Every structure is written in C-alpha cells, then in structure tokens.
Amino acid sequence: MVILSEVQSSNARIASTLPAGLVAVFVGGTSGIGETALKQFAKHVRQPRIYNIGRSQEAADRIAIACKELNADGEYHFIKADTSLIRNADLVCQEIRSNERAVNVLFLTTGTLLGRTGTSEGLHFATSLAYYSRTRFIVNLLPLLKQASSLRRVVTVFAAGYEGPITTSDFQAWKVPMLSQRGHLSSLTTVSLEALARDAPSVSFIHDFPGSVKTNLARGGEGAAIYVLKQVFKVIGPLINMPNQECGERQLFLATSGKYPSEDLEASGVPLTAGDSPVANGTSGKSGGGVYSVGSDGESSGAKVVELLAQFRKEGMVEQVWRHTNEEFERITGGDPA
C-alpha cells in the first residue's frame, strides 16, 4: 500500500520538480472525486491552468473561488456541458484545442447510478458517462497530451481491480445483469486504455478505483432502488468513506507521481525518492509499461486481473472493443472529425 505520508510527500514536491503552467482538464470536476482532485491540483501546481467540465455553473463558480483562495496564480475555466453526449464532448474538446497547444493531465470521473435510460444519441446513459464519453475525450485530447513537454497523463476513475467478463453481444450493457455491470464496464475501460496506449507510448494511462468516497452518483435518481441506496449510504457512508481530502490527495498522486511512468519513461512525473514504494506494475504484470489498473491503495491490481487481461489480448478482445467503440463514434458523428 502507498501510505498517505508518501502521497503527501510526493505532492509536496510537485512545485519543485514539475514546471509551472501545467494544463489539466477535469471532466466531471464540479462535485465528488473530481472536485476534490481538482482542488488539490490547484493547491500544489505552480500557476496551474485548469478546465473544469460539468453541468453546474453554480458549483463551478464555488469551486473557482475556492481554487483562487488556494492558489491565486492559477487560471480556472469552466465549460458547461452535458458530457453524456458524444457531440458535446467534441464541442468541449474543440474549445480546449482552440486555447491550448498541449495538455498535461486529463482526469475523468463522470458517472451515475441511474438505470437503463438512453441518451438522445442512442447510447445507454450510464455507460456513455462511464465509458463512451470518457473515451471520446481521451481520443480528442490525446494529440495535445502527446504535445506536452513535461507530464503527460490520463486518469479515469471507475472500478479498477474489478475487471470481469465482457458481454460482446451487449457492449452498452442494456441487458447485462446489475451484478455483472461493474466488471463489464471496468474491463471496457482498461482494455480501451491499452488500445489507446499503442499509439501513445509517451502518455501514461491509469484506470483507478478510489474506494468508498462520498459522491453524487445517485443525484437525480428516482425509484425504490435508488431510494434504498441513498438511505444505505447515509448510514454506512460515514463509517467506511475515505475522507474527501485524502481522496483528493491520492488522486493527485496518481495524476503526477513517477510511480506510474509512460511506456517510454519520459515525462513521467514527480521523481521517486529513497524509501518510496517502487514503480507500479502495468496491466501486463511487469514493472511500468504505461497502462495501469490501480486500487484505492495506490498499488496495481492483482494476478487475477493480469490473467484476465492477458486472456483478453489472446482472444483479440482489445481489437474487438476498440472496433465497436469507433463504430459507435462514427454512427453518432457521421464520421465528422472531432
């Protein structure tokens, strides 16, 4: 386990080891894990330039004020968007590309516990937020990540370590049983990062599981199941939830530490020091590699996940998932460039 003092020590070295003016894009940064990670980035980076993507102008204004108090030298921009829609993701990325020549960190946390409803683009709403839209943001901003002269990293927060079987007849998970959805979507996430990394050896890709953290995933939900979940969270949440500040510190560590280097080992973040835990194992099971499935303790997922991912590669699942994902993008956009 990466102990909290190691996390905090690494974060404290960001200002002295990474250049000023790092650019970060937080998709889903107006609440929960995204918000607390964004604030930690603002606190520790010299002259940060942050793009916060979400639906609530009120929340964004509140967060921008808090960030200015943490670091008056930073720039904090909000882009309002419903990120469940692929075309909206394209519009947001177009705006970012018009303002920036490079991006250092792309941090994605969008998600929901809402059930089997669809978007206007014909995607499963929850799956679009957790997978399709996030992937579209990565695809669109990957050229800018490659252009960064220092840190280059993607962090997508979901359920790393819980990868499971992929239902290839129902990628969107319309009919995948509830108890199987986490494994299905977690595998889609990790497998897609492996596909993306093949053309981006200079970028580090992390899929992580944050543990139990207070979030707004059930916001807007209705019905008996959502009501029960909310009541359960109210009772057990205070007993098991990681403190928000610690969660933010750990997510910043994932986004900046040299423990998770890119495949080419360049621009790999805050250097490790004597006594730090070693470089994490990638999804291949070997040290480094550029793609990581990481648990709430900051360490790589275990042998079962490594074996499952190896089986996926042997079966051609990486290619199958990536082909399906691009087919959905083409269906929605008509092949229009992002």
mmCIF file of C-alpha atoms in Angstrom:
data_model
loop_
_atom_site.group_PDB
_atom_site.id
_atom_site.type_symbol
_atom_site.label_atom_id
_atom_site.label_comp_id
_atom_site.label_asym_id
_atom_site.label_seq_id
_atom_site.Cartn_x
_atom_site.Cartn_y
_atom_site.Cartn_z
ATOM 1 C CA MET A 1 0.000 0.000 0.000
ATOM 2 C CA VAL A 2 1.133 3.526 -0.753
ATOM 3 C CA ILE A 3 0.887 5.131 2.676
ATOM 4 C CA LEU A 4 -0.632 8.588 2.973
ATOM 5 C CA SER A 5 2.632 10.208 4.091
ATOM 6 C CA GLU A 6 4.287 9.063 0.826
ATOM 7 C CA VAL A 7 1.387 10.512 -1.135
ATOM 8 C CA GLN A 8 1.643 13.837 0.668
ATOM 9 C CA SER A 9 5.438 13.956 0.315
ATOM 10 C CA SER A 10 5.230 13.395 -3.430
ATOM 11 C CA ASN A 11 2.510 16.021 -3.808
ATOM 12 C CA ALA A 12 4.589 18.497 -1.835
ATOM 13 C CA ARG A 13 7.409 18.049 -4.385
ATOM 14 C CA ILE A 14 5.222 18.906 -7.394
ATOM 15 C CA ALA A 15 6.031 22.610 -7.233
ATOM 16 C CA SER A 16 9.783 21.992 -7.180
ATOM 17 C CA THR A 17 10.011 19.120 -9.687
ATOM 18 C CA LEU A 18 7.357 19.905 -12.308
ATOM 19 C CA PRO A 19 7.228 23.111 -14.370
ATOM 20 C CA ALA A 20 4.818 25.947 -13.815
ATOM 21 C CA GLY A 21 1.768 26.303 -16.008
ATOM 22 C CA LEU A 22 0.640 22.687 -16.180
ATOM 23 C CA VAL A 23 -2.678 22.347 -18.028
ATOM 24 C CA ALA A 24 -5.289 19.957 -16.649
ATOM 25 C CA VAL A 25 -8.757 19.054 -17.873
ATOM 26 C CA PHE A 26 -11.198 17.693 -15.291
ATOM 27 C CA VAL A 27 -14.260 16.067 -16.840
ATOM 28 C CA GLY A 28 -16.756 15.823 -14.006
ATOM 29 C CA GLY A 29 -14.928 18.235 -11.729
ATOM 30 C CA THR A 30 -17.962 20.013 -10.291
ATOM 31 C CA SER A 31 -18.565 17.517 -7.474
ATOM 32 C CA GLY A 32 -17.253 14.492 -5.637
ATOM 33 C CA ILE A 33 -13.904 12.949 -6.531
ATOM 34 C CA GLY A 34 -13.355 15.257 -9.481
ATOM 35 C CA GLU A 35 -13.846 18.344 -7.338
ATOM 36 C CA THR A 36 -11.514 17.287 -4.543
ATOM 37 C CA ALA A 37 -8.812 16.197 -7.022
ATOM 38 C CA LEU A 38 -9.121 19.474 -8.910
ATOM 39 C CA LYS A 39 -8.652 21.474 -5.716
ATOM 40 C CA GLN A 40 -5.529 19.506 -4.821
ATOM 41 C CA PHE A 41 -4.121 20.135 -8.294
ATOM 42 C CA ALA A 42 -4.816 23.848 -7.869
ATOM 43 C CA LYS A 43 -3.157 23.831 -4.458
ATOM 44 C CA HIS A 44 0.104 22.113 -5.416
ATOM 45 C CA VAL A 45 0.874 23.137 -9.013
ATOM 46 C CA ARG A 46 2.586 26.434 -9.798
ATOM 47 C CA GLN A 47 0.422 28.645 -11.988
ATOM 48 C CA PRO A 48 -1.961 25.856 -12.990
ATOM 49 C CA ARG A 49 -4.361 26.254 -15.871
ATOM 50 C CA ILE A 50 -7.461 24.153 -15.192
ATOM 51 C CA TYR A 51 -10.511 23.391 -17.310
ATOM 52 C CA ASN A 52 -13.477 22.143 -15.312
ATOM 53 C CA ILE A 53 -16.145 20.402 -17.405
ATOM 54 C CA GLY A 54 -19.609 19.809 -15.949
ATOM 55 C CA ARG A 55 -23.250 20.799 -15.809
ATOM 56 C CA SER A 56 -23.490 23.155 -12.828
ATOM 57 C CA GLN A 57 -22.399 26.760 -13.237
ATOM 58 C CA GLU A 58 -23.151 27.371 -9.561
ATOM 59 C CA ALA A 59 -20.859 24.557 -8.440
ATOM 60 C CA ALA A 60 -18.150 25.664 -10.859
ATOM 61 C CA ASP A 61 -18.244 29.233 -9.554
ATOM 62 C CA ARG A 62 -17.977 27.970 -5.970
ATOM 63 C CA ILE A 63 -15.013 25.752 -6.864
ATOM 64 C CA ALA A 64 -13.255 28.529 -8.799
ATOM 65 C CA ILE A 65 -13.498 30.813 -5.749
ATOM 66 C CA ALA A 66 -12.059 28.070 -3.538
ATOM 67 C CA CYS A 67 -9.234 27.466 -6.012
ATOM 68 C CA LYS A 68 -8.360 31.154 -6.130
ATOM 69 C CA GLU A 69 -8.039 31.070 -2.358
ATOM 70 C CA LEU A 70 -5.763 28.030 -2.610
ATOM 71 C CA ASN A 71 -3.661 29.459 -5.434
ATOM 72 C CA ALA A 72 -4.231 32.962 -6.694
ATOM 73 C CA ASP A 73 -1.753 32.443 -9.548
ATOM 74 C CA GLY A 74 -3.892 29.823 -11.261
ATOM 75 C CA GLU A 75 -6.361 30.113 -14.132
ATOM 76 C CA TYR A 76 -9.693 28.340 -13.665
ATOM 77 C CA HIS A 77 -12.017 27.914 -16.617
ATOM 78 C CA PHE A 78 -15.443 26.281 -16.671
ATOM 79 C CA ILE A 79 -17.077 24.769 -19.741
ATOM 80 C CA LYS A 80 -20.712 23.844 -19.205
ATOM 81 C CA ALA A 81 -21.765 20.666 -20.973
ATOM 82 C CA ASP A 82 -23.856 17.521 -20.757
ATOM 83 C CA THR A 83 -20.969 15.112 -21.170
ATOM 84 C CA SER A 84 -23.178 12.076 -21.698
ATOM 85 C CA LEU A 85 -23.380 13.178 -25.352
ATOM 86 C CA ILE A 86 -20.512 12.416 -27.706
ATOM 87 C CA ARG A 87 -21.128 15.504 -29.820
ATOM 88 C CA ASN A 88 -20.918 17.657 -26.694
ATOM 89 C CA ALA A 89 -17.603 16.063 -25.815
ATOM 90 C CA ASP A 90 -16.403 17.024 -29.288
ATOM 91 C CA LEU A 91 -17.505 20.634 -28.831
ATOM 92 C CA VAL A 92 -15.768 20.903 -25.458
ATOM 93 C CA CYS A 93 -12.552 19.498 -26.893
ATOM 94 C CA GLN A 94 -12.722 21.885 -29.833
ATOM 95 C CA GLU A 95 -12.867 24.789 -27.382
ATOM 96 C CA ILE A 96 -9.916 23.465 -25.397
ATOM 97 C CA ARG A 97 -7.883 22.879 -28.553
ATOM 98 C CA SER A 98 -8.559 26.447 -29.653
ATOM 99 C CA ASN A 99 -6.970 27.722 -26.442
ATOM 100 C CA GLU A 100 -4.198 25.232 -25.698
ATOM 101 C CA ARG A 101 -1.301 23.716 -27.609
ATOM 102 C CA ALA A 102 -0.765 20.984 -25.015
ATOM 103 C CA VAL A 103 -2.496 19.279 -22.091
ATOM 104 C CA ASN A 104 -0.630 17.618 -19.226
ATOM 105 C CA VAL A 105 -3.397 15.851 -17.334
ATOM 106 C CA LEU A 106 -6.817 14.586 -18.382
ATOM 107 C CA PHE A 107 -8.819 13.493 -15.340
ATOM 108 C CA LEU A 108 -12.203 11.801 -15.827
ATOM 109 C CA THR A 109 -14.803 10.989 -13.172
ATOM 110 C CA THR A 110 -18.242 11.285 -14.789
ATOM 111 C CA GLY A 111 -20.760 8.626 -13.805
ATOM 112 C CA THR A 112 -24.213 7.843 -12.462
ATOM 113 C CA LEU A 113 -26.178 5.126 -10.706
ATOM 114 C CA LEU A 114 -29.259 5.858 -12.786
ATOM 115 C CA GLY A 115 -30.718 2.818 -14.500
ATOM 116 C CA ARG A 116 -31.384 1.740 -18.045
ATOM 117 C CA THR A 117 -32.193 5.045 -19.707
ATOM 118 C CA GLY A 118 -30.784 6.169 -23.031
ATOM 119 C CA THR A 119 -29.233 9.332 -24.420
ATOM 120 C CA SER A 120 -30.521 11.166 -27.478
ATOM 121 C CA GLU A 121 -27.596 9.627 -29.370
ATOM 122 C CA GLY A 122 -28.796 6.092 -28.710
ATOM 123 C CA LEU A 123 -26.303 5.170 -26.003
ATOM 124 C CA HIS A 124 -27.012 3.698 -22.580
ATOM 125 C CA PHE A 125 -26.847 6.788 -20.335
ATOM 126 C CA ALA A 126 -24.730 5.293 -17.551
ATOM 127 C CA THR A 127 -22.410 3.502 -19.975
ATOM 128 C CA SER A 128 -21.970 6.656 -22.010
ATOM 129 C CA LEU A 129 -20.848 8.618 -18.948
ATOM 130 C CA ALA A 130 -18.579 5.885 -17.616
ATOM 131 C CA TYR A 131 -17.107 4.710 -20.906
ATOM 132 C CA TYR A 132 -18.045 6.150 -24.307
ATOM 133 C CA SER A 133 -17.897 9.847 -23.445
ATOM 134 C CA ARG A 134 -14.739 9.475 -21.400
ATOM 135 C CA THR A 135 -13.089 7.572 -24.229
ATOM 136 C CA ARG A 136 -14.105 10.272 -26.686
ATOM 137 C CA PHE A 137 -12.445 12.911 -24.511
ATOM 138 C CA ILE A 138 -9.253 10.854 -24.432
ATOM 139 C CA VAL A 139 -9.268 10.325 -28.210
ATOM 140 C CA ASN A 140 -9.880 14.013 -28.867
ATOM 141 C CA LEU A 141 -7.279 15.341 -26.431
ATOM 142 C CA LEU A 142 -4.601 12.700 -26.954
ATOM 143 C CA PRO A 143 -2.799 14.804 -29.594
ATOM 144 C CA LEU A 144 -2.495 17.625 -27.045
ATOM 145 C CA LEU A 145 -1.287 15.219 -24.375
ATOM 146 C CA LYS A 146 1.405 13.982 -26.753
ATOM 147 C CA GLN A 147 2.478 17.592 -27.326
ATOM 148 C CA ALA A 148 3.115 18.289 -23.631
ATOM 149 C CA SER A 149 6.773 18.868 -22.834
ATOM 150 C CA SER A 150 6.563 17.501 -19.312
ATOM 151 C CA LEU A 151 3.895 15.458 -17.534
ATOM 152 C CA ARG A 152 1.524 13.529 -19.867
ATOM 153 C CA ARG A 153 -1.164 11.523 -18.102
ATOM 154 C CA VAL A 154 -4.743 10.252 -18.318
ATOM 155 C CA VAL A 155 -6.578 9.195 -15.156
ATOM 156 C CA THR A 156 -10.044 7.670 -15.396
ATOM 157 C CA VAL A 157 -11.699 6.892 -12.066
ATOM 158 C CA PHE A 158 -14.021 3.908 -12.028
ATOM 159 C CA ALA A 159 -13.546 0.340 -10.741
ATOM 160 C CA ALA A 160 -10.014 -0.816 -11.477
ATOM 161 C CA GLY A 161 -9.307 -4.189 -9.925
ATOM 162 C CA TYR A 162 -12.865 -5.341 -10.547
ATOM 163 C CA GLU A 163 -12.434 -6.144 -14.236
ATOM 164 C CA GLY A 164 -14.663 -9.002 -15.320
ATOM 165 C CA PRO A 165 -16.158 -10.738 -18.361
ATOM 166 C CA ILE A 166 -17.172 -8.555 -21.301
ATOM 167 C CA THR A 167 -20.536 -9.288 -22.895
ATOM 168 C CA THR A 168 -19.662 -8.762 -26.551
ATOM 169 C CA SER A 169 -23.280 -9.132 -27.658
ATOM 170 C CA ASP A 170 -24.244 -6.154 -25.471
ATOM 171 C CA PHE A 171 -21.308 -3.766 -25.137
ATOM 172 C CA GLN A 172 -23.595 -0.975 -23.918
ATOM 173 C CA ALA A 173 -24.845 -3.234 -21.095
ATOM 174 C CA TRP A 174 -28.561 -2.727 -21.703
ATOM 175 C CA LYS A 175 -29.269 -6.271 -20.545
ATOM 176 C CA VAL A 176 -26.136 -7.109 -18.586
ATOM 177 C CA PRO A 177 -27.230 -8.102 -15.033
ATOM 178 C CA MET A 178 -26.631 -5.396 -12.443
ATOM 179 C CA LEU A 179 -24.133 -7.519 -10.519
ATOM 180 C CA SER A 180 -22.092 -8.035 -13.709
ATOM 181 C CA GLN A 181 -22.121 -4.445 -14.953
ATOM 182 C CA ARG A 182 -19.193 -3.236 -12.864
ATOM 183 C CA GLY A 183 -16.894 -5.958 -14.186
ATOM 184 C CA HIS A 184 -18.092 -5.444 -17.754
ATOM 185 C CA LEU A 185 -17.575 -1.662 -17.719
ATOM 186 C CA SER A 186 -14.326 -1.888 -15.779
ATOM 187 C CA SER A 187 -12.889 -4.210 -18.414
ATOM 188 C CA LEU A 188 -14.073 -1.952 -21.234
ATOM 189 C CA THR A 189 -12.226 0.908 -19.544
ATOM 190 C CA THR A 190 -8.936 -0.911 -19.035
ATOM 191 C CA VAL A 191 -8.983 -2.584 -22.445
ATOM 192 C CA SER A 192 -9.655 0.724 -24.201
ATOM 193 C CA LEU A 193 -6.694 2.319 -22.420
ATOM 194 C CA GLU A 194 -4.495 -0.474 -23.732
ATOM 195 C CA ALA A 195 -5.770 0.218 -27.248
ATOM 196 C CA LEU A 196 -5.086 3.943 -26.904
ATOM 197 C CA ALA A 197 -1.630 3.406 -25.431
ATOM 198 C CA ARG A 198 -0.450 1.512 -28.515
ATOM 199 C CA ASP A 199 -0.188 4.818 -30.380
ATOM 200 C CA ALA A 200 0.859 6.916 -27.393
ATOM 201 C CA PRO A 201 3.923 5.433 -25.636
ATOM 202 C CA SER A 202 4.785 8.858 -24.222
ATOM 203 C CA VAL A 203 1.499 9.083 -22.272
ATOM 204 C CA SER A 204 0.705 7.280 -19.026
ATOM 205 C CA PHE A 205 -2.811 5.832 -18.681
ATOM 206 C CA ILE A 206 -4.354 4.986 -15.297
ATOM 207 C CA HIS A 207 -7.683 3.356 -14.502
ATOM 208 C CA ASP A 208 -8.201 3.555 -10.762
ATOM 209 C CA PHE A 209 -10.666 2.573 -8.080
ATOM 210 C CA PRO A 210 -10.983 5.280 -5.402
ATOM 211 C CA GLY A 211 -12.521 3.125 -2.680
ATOM 212 C CA SER A 212 -15.588 4.253 -0.802
ATOM 213 C CA VAL A 213 -15.929 8.012 -1.211
ATOM 214 C CA LYS A 214 -18.847 10.402 -0.815
ATOM 215 C CA THR A 215 -20.098 11.296 -4.317
ATOM 216 C CA ASN A 216 -23.220 12.468 -6.136
ATOM 217 C CA LEU A 217 -23.611 9.369 -8.303
ATOM 218 C CA ALA A 218 -27.223 8.891 -7.202
ATOM 219 C CA ARG A 219 -28.129 12.529 -7.835
ATOM 220 C CA GLY A 220 -31.366 12.881 -9.793
ATOM 221 C CA GLY A 221 -32.255 9.240 -9.348
ATOM 222 C CA GLU A 222 -35.783 8.102 -8.635
ATOM 223 C CA GLY A 223 -37.454 4.858 -7.735
ATOM 224 C CA ALA A 224 -37.287 2.384 -4.887
ATOM 225 C CA ALA A 225 -33.792 1.045 -5.631
ATOM 226 C CA ILE A 226 -32.180 4.493 -5.721
ATOM 227 C CA TYR A 227 -34.047 5.497 -2.559
ATOM 228 C CA VAL A 228 -32.758 2.417 -0.727
ATOM 229 C CA LEU A 229 -29.208 3.061 -1.925
ATOM 230 C CA LYS A 230 -29.336 6.655 -0.703
ATOM 231 C CA GLN A 231 -30.559 5.555 2.721
ATOM 232 C CA VAL A 232 -27.888 2.878 2.979
ATOM 233 C CA PHE A 233 -25.174 5.363 2.018
ATOM 234 C CA LYS A 234 -26.411 7.776 4.683
ATOM 235 C CA VAL A 235 -26.000 5.123 7.366
ATOM 236 C CA ILE A 236 -22.795 3.347 6.391
ATOM 237 C CA GLY A 237 -21.061 6.113 4.436
ATOM 238 C CA PRO A 238 -19.588 7.914 7.458
ATOM 239 C CA LEU A 239 -18.223 4.587 8.704
ATOM 240 C CA ILE A 240 -16.425 3.469 5.554
ATOM 241 C CA ASN A 241 -15.858 6.520 3.344
ATOM 242 C CA MET A 242 -12.346 7.802 2.770
ATOM 243 C CA PRO A 243 -12.114 11.471 3.846
ATOM 244 C CA ASN A 244 -12.565 13.768 0.849
ATOM 245 C CA GLN A 245 -9.220 15.481 1.358
ATOM 246 C CA GLU A 246 -7.333 12.184 1.453
ATOM 247 C CA CYS A 247 -9.166 11.060 -1.663
ATOM 248 C CA GLY A 248 -8.118 14.233 -3.461
ATOM 249 C CA GLU A 249 -4.520 13.841 -2.317
ATOM 250 C CA ARG A 250 -4.399 10.255 -3.543
ATOM 251 C CA GLN A 251 -5.927 11.158 -6.893
ATOM 252 C CA LEU A 252 -3.393 13.962 -7.355
ATOM 253 C CA PHE A 253 -0.642 11.448 -6.573
ATOM 254 C CA LEU A 254 -1.980 9.167 -9.315
ATOM 255 C CA ALA A 255 -2.022 12.104 -11.717
ATOM 256 C CA THR A 256 1.539 13.260 -11.015
ATOM 257 C CA SER A 257 3.754 10.614 -9.390
ATOM 258 C CA GLY A 258 6.645 8.898 -11.136
ATOM 259 C CA LYS A 259 5.318 5.626 -9.726
ATOM 260 C CA TYR A 260 3.204 5.334 -12.897
ATOM 261 C CA PRO A 261 5.512 6.146 -15.820
ATOM 262 C CA SER A 262 4.679 6.127 -19.502
ATOM 263 C CA GLU A 263 5.983 3.287 -21.634
ATOM 264 C CA ASP A 264 8.895 5.367 -22.946
ATOM 265 C CA LEU A 265 9.724 6.546 -19.393
ATOM 266 C CA GLU A 266 9.815 10.195 -20.476
ATOM 267 C CA ALA A 267 7.924 12.983 -18.714
ATOM 268 C CA SER A 268 6.922 10.543 -16.010
ATOM 269 C CA GLY A 269 6.036 12.913 -13.201
ATOM 270 C CA VAL A 270 7.418 13.609 -9.743
ATOM 271 C CA PRO A 271 10.586 11.501 -9.350
ATOM 272 C CA LEU A 272 10.572 8.773 -6.724
ATOM 273 C CA THR A 273 12.935 9.155 -3.765
ATOM 274 C CA ALA A 274 14.660 6.691 -1.483
ATOM 275 C CA GLY A 275 12.099 4.928 0.656
ATOM 276 C CA ASP A 276 9.227 5.417 -1.774
ATOM 277 C CA SER A 277 7.306 2.404 -2.991
ATOM 278 C CA PRO A 278 8.610 1.134 -6.354
ATOM 279 C CA VAL A 279 7.259 1.739 -9.840
ATOM 280 C CA ALA A 280 3.857 0.110 -10.191
ATOM 281 C CA ASN A 281 3.259 -2.929 -12.342
ATOM 282 C CA GLY A 282 1.384 -2.238 -15.535
ATOM 283 C CA THR A 283 -1.530 -4.274 -16.837
ATOM 284 C CA SER A 284 0.968 -6.746 -18.292
ATOM 285 C CA GLY A 285 2.038 -7.634 -14.756
ATOM 286 C CA LYS A 286 5.524 -6.218 -15.291
ATOM 287 C CA SER A 287 7.034 -3.069 -13.815
ATOM 288 C CA GLY A 288 5.901 0.031 -15.681
ATOM 289 C CA GLY A 289 4.517 -0.286 -19.180
ATOM 290 C CA GLY A 290 2.358 2.833 -19.409
ATOM 291 C CA VAL A 291 -1.095 1.381 -18.632
ATOM 292 C CA TYR A 292 -2.172 0.752 -15.043
ATOM 293 C CA SER A 293 -5.138 -0.736 -13.208
ATOM 294 C CA VAL A 294 -4.793 0.667 -9.698
ATOM 295 C CA GLY A 295 -6.717 0.065 -6.475
ATOM 296 C CA SER A 296 -7.599 2.501 -3.716
ATOM 297 C CA ASP A 297 -4.270 1.697 -2.025
ATOM 298 C CA GLY A 298 -2.328 3.070 -4.987
ATOM 299 C CA GLU A 299 -0.991 -0.341 -5.943
ATOM 300 C CA SER A 300 -1.605 -2.339 -9.105
ATOM 301 C CA SER A 301 -4.441 -4.819 -9.404
ATOM 302 C CA GLY A 302 -3.592 -8.425 -8.617
ATOM 303 C CA ALA A 303 -2.844 -11.583 -10.538
ATOM 304 C CA LYS A 304 -6.474 -12.350 -11.403
ATOM 305 C CA VAL A 305 -6.827 -9.084 -13.285
ATOM 306 C CA VAL A 306 -3.477 -9.551 -15.029
ATOM 307 C CA GLU A 307 -4.532 -13.056 -16.125
ATOM 308 C CA LEU A 308 -7.936 -11.849 -17.338
ATOM 309 C CA LEU A 309 -6.391 -9.054 -19.394
ATOM 310 C CA ALA A 310 -3.842 -11.465 -20.873
ATOM 311 C CA GLN A 311 -6.720 -13.723 -21.927
ATOM 312 C CA PHE A 312 -8.497 -10.747 -23.495
ATOM 313 C CA ARG A 313 -5.397 -9.946 -25.549
ATOM 314 C CA LYS A 314 -5.078 -13.569 -26.652
ATOM 315 C CA GLU A 315 -8.724 -13.571 -27.785
ATOM 316 C CA GLY A 316 -8.405 -10.298 -29.684
ATOM 317 C CA MET A 317 -10.727 -8.538 -27.254
ATOM 318 C CA VAL A 318 -8.736 -5.306 -27.317
ATOM 319 C CA GLU A 319 -9.269 -5.008 -31.056
ATOM 320 C CA GLN A 320 -12.920 -6.057 -30.803
ATOM 321 C CA VAL A 321 -13.735 -3.476 -28.127
ATOM 322 C CA TRP A 322 -11.896 -0.739 -29.977
ATOM 323 C CA ARG A 323 -13.601 -1.545 -33.258
ATOM 324 C CA HIS A 324 -17.023 -1.422 -31.595
ATOM 325 C CA THR A 325 -16.203 1.873 -29.849
ATOM 326 C CA ASN A 326 -15.152 3.562 -33.076
ATOM 327 C CA GLU A 327 -18.235 2.226 -34.860
ATOM 328 C CA GLU A 328 -20.415 3.924 -32.241
ATOM 329 C CA PHE A 329 -18.500 7.171 -32.626
ATOM 330 C CA GLU A 330 -18.892 7.043 -36.399
ATOM 331 C CA ARG A 331 -22.594 6.253 -36.102
ATOM 332 C CA ILE A 332 -23.177 9.253 -33.860
ATOM 333 C CA THR A 333 -20.954 11.792 -35.612
ATOM 334 C CA GLY A 334 -21.304 10.549 -39.177
ATOM 335 C CA GLY A 335 -17.550 10.310 -39.301
ATOM 336 C CA ASP A 336 -17.161 14.050 -38.735
ATOM 337 C CA PRO A 337 -13.816 14.956 -37.173
ATOM 338 C CA ALA A 338 -13.992 15.935 -33.537
#
